[in-house]
């Protein structure tokens, strides 16, 4: 597959965080993440390169992404699997950066993702729309309500409105 518009470098590990909300099993969380990620990427209607770094994960985690790409991805998502021993957050973050440098030279956009993100169906369409309209150089679909408050420790957020909603600059 050529002419990829987007490279997504995603990290998954089998450890469930103590702060995870709504999931009692990491495998179920990753299943939901894989499904929402692939569904959102599929809305782009262009080829996408998805590299998943599995940090000490069993085969079941890999199958979740393979299944999502086949059943939801409609053939436009090219999945690459990279398995590591349980090397941890810092090492897998460094690996994400290396992968972006290695595989991101011929794409328009690079996105880093983790296994506890859930995506709205229009998340990637909205992010690319934002960038293509010159509204910013970096965009993330993650929204942290505490950043809206000016409690003296943080800068006030600037709001930019697009057809998909609003974006905050921080």
PDB file of C-alpha atoms in Angstrom:
ATOM      1  CA  UNK A   1       0.000   0.000   0.000  1.00  0.00           C
ATOM      2  CA  UNK A   2       1.347   3.455  -0.859  1.00  0.00           C
ATOM      3  CA  UNK A   3       0.302   7.082  -0.503  1.00  0.00           C
ATOM      4  CA  UNK A   4      -0.429   6.807   3.183  1.00  0.00           C
ATOM      5  CA  UNK A   5      -1.849  10.002   4.533  1.00  0.00           C
ATOM      6  CA  UNK A   6      -1.371   9.152   8.184  1.00  0.00           C
ATOM      7  CA  UNK A   7       0.955   7.116  10.352  1.00  0.00           C
ATOM      8  CA  UNK A   8      -0.414   6.081  13.740  1.00  0.00           C
ATOM      9  CA  UNK A   9       2.089   4.663  16.203  1.00  0.00           C
ATOM     10  CA  UNK A  10       0.157   3.013  19.006  1.00  0.00           C
ATOM     11  CA  UNK A  11       1.398   1.442  22.260  1.00  0.00           C
ATOM     12  CA  UNK A  12      -0.284  -1.415  24.125  1.00  0.00           C
ATOM     13  CA  UNK A  13       0.687  -3.185  27.326  1.00  0.00           C
ATOM     14  CA  UNK A  14      -1.148  -5.808  29.400  1.00  0.00           C
ATOM     15  CA  UNK A  15      -1.099  -3.890  32.715  1.00  0.00           C
ATOM     16  CA  UNK A  16      -4.340  -2.241  33.787  1.00  0.00           C
ATOM     17  CA  UNK A  17      -3.775   1.137  35.432  1.00  0.00           C
ATOM     18  CA  UNK A  18      -5.251   1.740  38.875  1.00  0.00           C
ATOM     19  CA  UNK A  19      -6.930   4.840  37.478  1.00  0.00           C
ATOM     20  CA  UNK A  20      -8.652   3.025  34.575  1.00  0.00           C
ATOM     21  CA  UNK A  21     -12.349   3.874  34.601  1.00  0.00           C
ATOM     22  CA  UNK A  22     -14.993   1.541  33.231  1.00  0.00           C
ATOM     23  CA  UNK A  23     -12.804  -1.489  32.606  1.00  0.00           C
ATOM     24  CA  UNK A  24     -11.926  -4.376  34.911  1.00  0.00           C
ATOM     25  CA  UNK A  25      -9.799  -6.127  32.299  1.00  0.00           C
ATOM     26  CA  UNK A  26      -6.974  -4.656  30.240  1.00  0.00           C
ATOM     27  CA  UNK A  27      -7.817  -6.994  27.364  1.00  0.00           C
ATOM     28  CA  UNK A  28     -11.359  -5.570  27.258  1.00  0.00           C
ATOM     29  CA  UNK A  29      -9.980  -2.033  27.388  1.00  0.00           C
ATOM     30  CA  UNK A  30      -7.644  -2.745  24.472  1.00  0.00           C
ATOM     31  CA  UNK A  31     -10.506  -4.364  22.540  1.00  0.00           C
ATOM     32  CA  UNK A  32     -12.542  -1.150  22.931  1.00  0.00           C
ATOM     33  CA  UNK A  33      -9.543   1.001  22.053  1.00  0.00           C
ATOM     34  CA  UNK A  34      -8.717  -1.029  18.935  1.00  0.00           C
ATOM     35  CA  UNK A  35     -12.325  -0.900  17.729  1.00  0.00           C
ATOM     36  CA  UNK A  36     -12.714   2.852  18.307  1.00  0.00           C
ATOM     37  CA  UNK A  37      -9.295   3.649  16.808  1.00  0.00           C
ATOM     38  CA  UNK A  38      -9.879   1.621  13.654  1.00  0.00           C
ATOM     39  CA  UNK A  39     -13.448   2.920  13.258  1.00  0.00           C
ATOM     40  CA  UNK A  40     -12.214   6.501  13.509  1.00  0.00           C
ATOM     41  CA  UNK A  41      -9.320   5.884  11.105  1.00  0.00           C
ATOM     42  CA  UNK A  42     -11.716   4.255   8.645  1.00  0.00           C
ATOM     43  CA  UNK A  43     -13.682   7.485   8.354  1.00  0.00           C
ATOM     44  CA  UNK A  44     -10.662   9.076   6.636  1.00  0.00           C
ATOM     45  CA  UNK A  45     -11.237   7.069   3.443  1.00  0.00           C
ATOM     46  CA  UNK A  46      -7.488   7.100   2.703  1.00  0.00           C
ATOM     47  CA  UNK A  47      -4.729   4.561   3.344  1.00  0.00           C
ATOM     48  CA  UNK A  48      -3.416   4.614   6.907  1.00  0.00           C
ATOM     49  CA  UNK A  49      -0.279   2.981   8.277  1.00  0.00           C
ATOM     50  CA  UNK A  50      -0.896   1.687  11.816  1.00  0.00           C
ATOM     51  CA  UNK A  51       2.104   0.428  13.788  1.00  0.00           C
ATOM     52  CA  UNK A  52       1.282  -1.134  17.141  1.00  0.00           C
ATOM     53  CA  UNK A  53       4.042  -1.680  19.679  1.00  0.00           C
ATOM     54  CA  UNK A  54       2.935  -4.530  21.938  1.00  0.00           C
ATOM     55  CA  UNK A  55       4.902  -4.241  25.171  1.00  0.00           C
ATOM     56  CA  UNK A  56       5.004  -7.741  26.673  1.00  0.00           C
ATOM     57  CA  UNK A  57       1.538  -8.585  25.331  1.00  0.00           C
ATOM     58  CA  UNK A  58       0.108 -12.021  24.673  1.00  0.00           C
ATOM     59  CA  UNK A  59      -1.090 -13.038  21.201  1.00  0.00           C
ATOM     60  CA  UNK A  60      -4.678 -12.151  22.173  1.00  0.00           C
ATOM     61  CA  UNK A  61      -3.772  -8.440  22.129  1.00  0.00           C
ATOM     62  CA  UNK A  62      -2.336  -8.679  18.626  1.00  0.00           C
ATOM     63  CA  UNK A  63      -5.453 -10.519  17.427  1.00  0.00           C
ATOM     64  CA  UNK A  64      -7.647  -7.652  18.672  1.00  0.00           C
ATOM     65  CA  UNK A  65      -5.974  -5.240  16.261  1.00  0.00           C
ATOM     66  CA  UNK A  66      -5.824  -7.754  13.419  1.00  0.00           C
ATOM     67  CA  UNK A  67      -9.537  -8.441  13.811  1.00  0.00           C
ATOM     68  CA  UNK A  68     -10.459  -4.754  14.057  1.00  0.00           C
ATOM     69  CA  UNK A  69      -8.441  -3.905  10.938  1.00  0.00           C
ATOM     70  CA  UNK A  70     -10.109  -6.683   8.937  1.00  0.00           C
ATOM     71  CA  UNK A  71     -13.685  -6.277  10.169  1.00  0.00           C
ATOM     72  CA  UNK A  72     -13.832  -2.489  10.598  1.00  0.00           C
ATOM     73  CA  UNK A  73     -10.882  -1.182   8.596  1.00  0.00           C
ATOM     74  CA  UNK A  74     -12.216  -1.931   5.105  1.00  0.00           C
ATOM     75  CA  UNK A  75      -8.701  -2.695   3.788  1.00  0.00           C
ATOM     76  CA  UNK A  76      -7.359   0.855   4.042  1.00  0.00           C
ATOM     77  CA  UNK A  77      -5.494   0.339   7.300  1.00  0.00           C
ATOM     78  CA  UNK A  78      -2.143  -1.336   6.890  1.00  0.00           C
ATOM     79  CA  UNK A  79      -1.237  -2.914  10.229  1.00  0.00           C
ATOM     80  CA  UNK A  80       2.344  -3.467  11.344  1.00  0.00           C
ATOM     81  CA  UNK A  81       2.974  -5.394  14.549  1.00  0.00           C
ATOM     82  CA  UNK A  82       6.034  -4.820  16.685  1.00  0.00           C
ATOM     83  CA  UNK A  83       6.450  -6.922  19.797  1.00  0.00           C
ATOM     84  CA  UNK A  84       8.800  -6.148  22.641  1.00  0.00           C
ATOM     85  CA  UNK A  85       9.526  -7.736  25.970  1.00  0.00           C
ATOM     86  CA  UNK A  86       7.931  -5.826  28.848  1.00  0.00           C
ATOM     87  CA  UNK A  87      10.228  -2.809  28.465  1.00  0.00           C
ATOM     88  CA  UNK A  88       7.891  -0.156  29.948  1.00  0.00           C
ATOM     89  CA  UNK A  89       6.536   3.292  29.118  1.00  0.00           C
ATOM     90  CA  UNK A  90       9.778   5.190  28.596  1.00  0.00           C
ATOM     91  CA  UNK A  91      11.288   2.589  26.279  1.00  0.00           C
ATOM     92  CA  UNK A  92       8.109   2.139  24.248  1.00  0.00           C
ATOM     93  CA  UNK A  93       7.731   5.934  23.976  1.00  0.00           C
ATOM     94  CA  UNK A  94      11.273   6.093  22.598  1.00  0.00           C
ATOM     95  CA  UNK A  95      10.376   3.311  20.199  1.00  0.00           C
ATOM     96  CA  UNK A  96       7.337   5.284  19.031  1.00  0.00           C
ATOM     97  CA  UNK A  97       9.587   8.215  18.181  1.00  0.00           C
ATOM     98  CA  UNK A  98      12.017   5.922  16.324  1.00  0.00           C
ATOM     99  CA  UNK A  99       9.156   4.369  14.341  1.00  0.00           C
ATOM    100  CA  UNK A 100       7.829   7.816  13.436  1.00  0.00           C
ATOM    101  CA  UNK A 101      11.265   8.774  12.158  1.00  0.00           C
ATOM    102  CA  UNK A 102      11.669   5.508  10.234  1.00  0.00           C
ATOM    103  CA  UNK A 103       8.189   5.117   8.756  1.00  0.00           C
ATOM    104  CA  UNK A 104       6.796   8.636   8.787  1.00  0.00           C
ATOM    105  CA  UNK A 105       8.873  10.200   6.037  1.00  0.00           C
ATOM    106  CA  UNK A 106       6.294   9.652   3.304  1.00  0.00           C
ATOM    107  CA  UNK A 107       3.117  10.538   5.203  1.00  0.00           C
ATOM    108  CA  UNK A 108       1.373  13.834   5.803  1.00  0.00           C
ATOM    109  CA  UNK A 109       0.618  13.319   9.491  1.00  0.00           C
ATOM    110  CA  UNK A 110       1.910  11.298  12.449  1.00  0.00           C
ATOM    111  CA  UNK A 111      -0.180  10.478  15.514  1.00  0.00           C
ATOM    112  CA  UNK A 112       0.941   8.808  18.743  1.00  0.00           C
ATOM    113  CA  UNK A 113      -1.631   6.782  20.620  1.00  0.00           C
ATOM    114  CA  UNK A 114      -1.925   4.566  23.683  1.00  0.00           C
ATOM    115  CA  UNK A 115      -4.115   1.663  24.687  1.00  0.00           C
ATOM    116  CA  UNK A 116      -6.324   3.651  27.044  1.00  0.00           C
ATOM    117  CA  UNK A 117      -7.597   6.144  24.458  1.00  0.00           C
ATOM    118  CA  UNK A 118     -11.140   5.824  23.132  1.00  0.00           C
ATOM    119  CA  UNK A 119     -11.887   7.720  19.930  1.00  0.00           C
ATOM    120  CA  UNK A 120     -14.986   9.390  18.589  1.00  0.00           C
ATOM    121  CA  UNK A 121     -15.781   8.236  15.064  1.00  0.00           C
ATOM    122  CA  UNK A 122     -14.897  11.640  13.613  1.00  0.00           C
ATOM    123  CA  UNK A 123     -11.730  12.213  15.679  1.00  0.00           C
ATOM    124  CA  UNK A 124      -9.212  11.786  12.851  1.00  0.00           C
ATOM    125  CA  UNK A 125     -11.366  13.542  10.266  1.00  0.00           C
ATOM    126  CA  UNK A 126     -11.684  16.462  12.693  1.00  0.00           C
ATOM    127  CA  UNK A 127      -7.962  16.584  13.487  1.00  0.00           C
ATOM    128  CA  UNK A 128      -6.934  16.564   9.832  1.00  0.00           C
ATOM    129  CA  UNK A 129      -9.585  19.159   8.993  1.00  0.00           C
ATOM    130  CA  UNK A 130      -8.154  21.369  11.767  1.00  0.00           C
ATOM    131  CA  UNK A 131      -4.610  21.052  10.427  1.00  0.00           C
ATOM    132  CA  UNK A 132      -5.576  21.494   6.777  1.00  0.00           C
ATOM    133  CA  UNK A 133      -7.398  24.722   7.594  1.00  0.00           C
ATOM    134  CA  UNK A 134      -4.225  26.139   9.121  1.00  0.00           C
ATOM    135  CA  UNK A 135      -5.642  26.332  12.617  1.00  0.00           C
ATOM    136  CA  UNK A 136      -2.521  24.813  14.196  1.00  0.00           C
ATOM    137  CA  UNK A 137       0.603  22.737  13.732  1.00  0.00           C
ATOM    138  CA  UNK A 138      -0.213  20.109  16.353  1.00  0.00           C
ATOM    139  CA  UNK A 139      -3.544  18.684  17.406  1.00  0.00           C
ATOM    140  CA  UNK A 140      -4.763  16.021  19.791  1.00  0.00           C
ATOM    141  CA  UNK A 141      -8.284  14.698  20.308  1.00  0.00           C
ATOM    142  CA  UNK A 142      -7.682  14.360  24.058  1.00  0.00           C
ATOM    143  CA  UNK A 143      -9.653  16.793  26.150  1.00  0.00           C
ATOM    144  CA  UNK A 144      -8.746  17.488  29.766  1.00  0.00           C
ATOM    145  CA  UNK A 145     -11.456  19.547  31.497  1.00  0.00           C
ATOM    146  CA  UNK A 146      -9.051  20.826  34.141  1.00  0.00           C
ATOM    147  CA  UNK A 147      -7.222  22.828  31.453  1.00  0.00           C
ATOM    148  CA  UNK A 148     -10.260  25.075  31.026  1.00  0.00           C
ATOM    149  CA  UNK A 149      -9.742  26.555  34.491  1.00  0.00           C
ATOM    150  CA  UNK A 150      -7.327  29.342  35.164  1.00  0.00           C
ATOM    151  CA  UNK A 151      -6.324  28.440  38.693  1.00  0.00           C
ATOM    152  CA  UNK A 152      -3.129  30.472  38.675  1.00  0.00           C
ATOM    153  CA  UNK A 153      -0.963  27.458  37.789  1.00  0.00           C
ATOM    154  CA  UNK A 154      -2.006  27.192  34.177  1.00  0.00           C
ATOM    155  CA  UNK A 155      -2.372  29.564  31.286  1.00  0.00           C
ATOM    156  CA  UNK A 156      -5.814  30.454  30.077  1.00  0.00           C
ATOM    157  CA  UNK A 157      -6.911  28.306  27.140  1.00  0.00           C
ATOM    158  CA  UNK A 158      -7.658  29.907  23.785  1.00  0.00           C
ATOM    159  CA  UNK A 159     -10.645  28.385  22.009  1.00  0.00           C
ATOM    160  CA  UNK A 160     -10.730  27.835  18.229  1.00  0.00           C
ATOM    161  CA  UNK A 161     -14.008  26.679  16.705  1.00  0.00           C
ATOM    162  CA  UNK A 162     -14.158  24.359  13.688  1.00  0.00           C
ATOM    163  CA  UNK A 163     -17.028  22.541  12.041  1.00  0.00           C
ATOM    164  CA  UNK A 164     -16.297  19.528  14.273  1.00  0.00           C
ATOM    165  CA  UNK A 165     -16.416  21.354  17.576  1.00  0.00           C
ATOM    166  CA  UNK A 166     -13.931  23.431  19.477  1.00  0.00           C
ATOM    167  CA  UNK A 167     -10.214  23.102  20.033  1.00  0.00           C
ATOM    168  CA  UNK A 168      -8.197  24.586  22.853  1.00  0.00           C
ATOM    169  CA  UNK A 169      -4.701  25.947  22.591  1.00  0.00           C
ATOM    170  CA  UNK A 170      -2.635  25.515  25.726  1.00  0.00           C
TER     171      UNK A 170
END
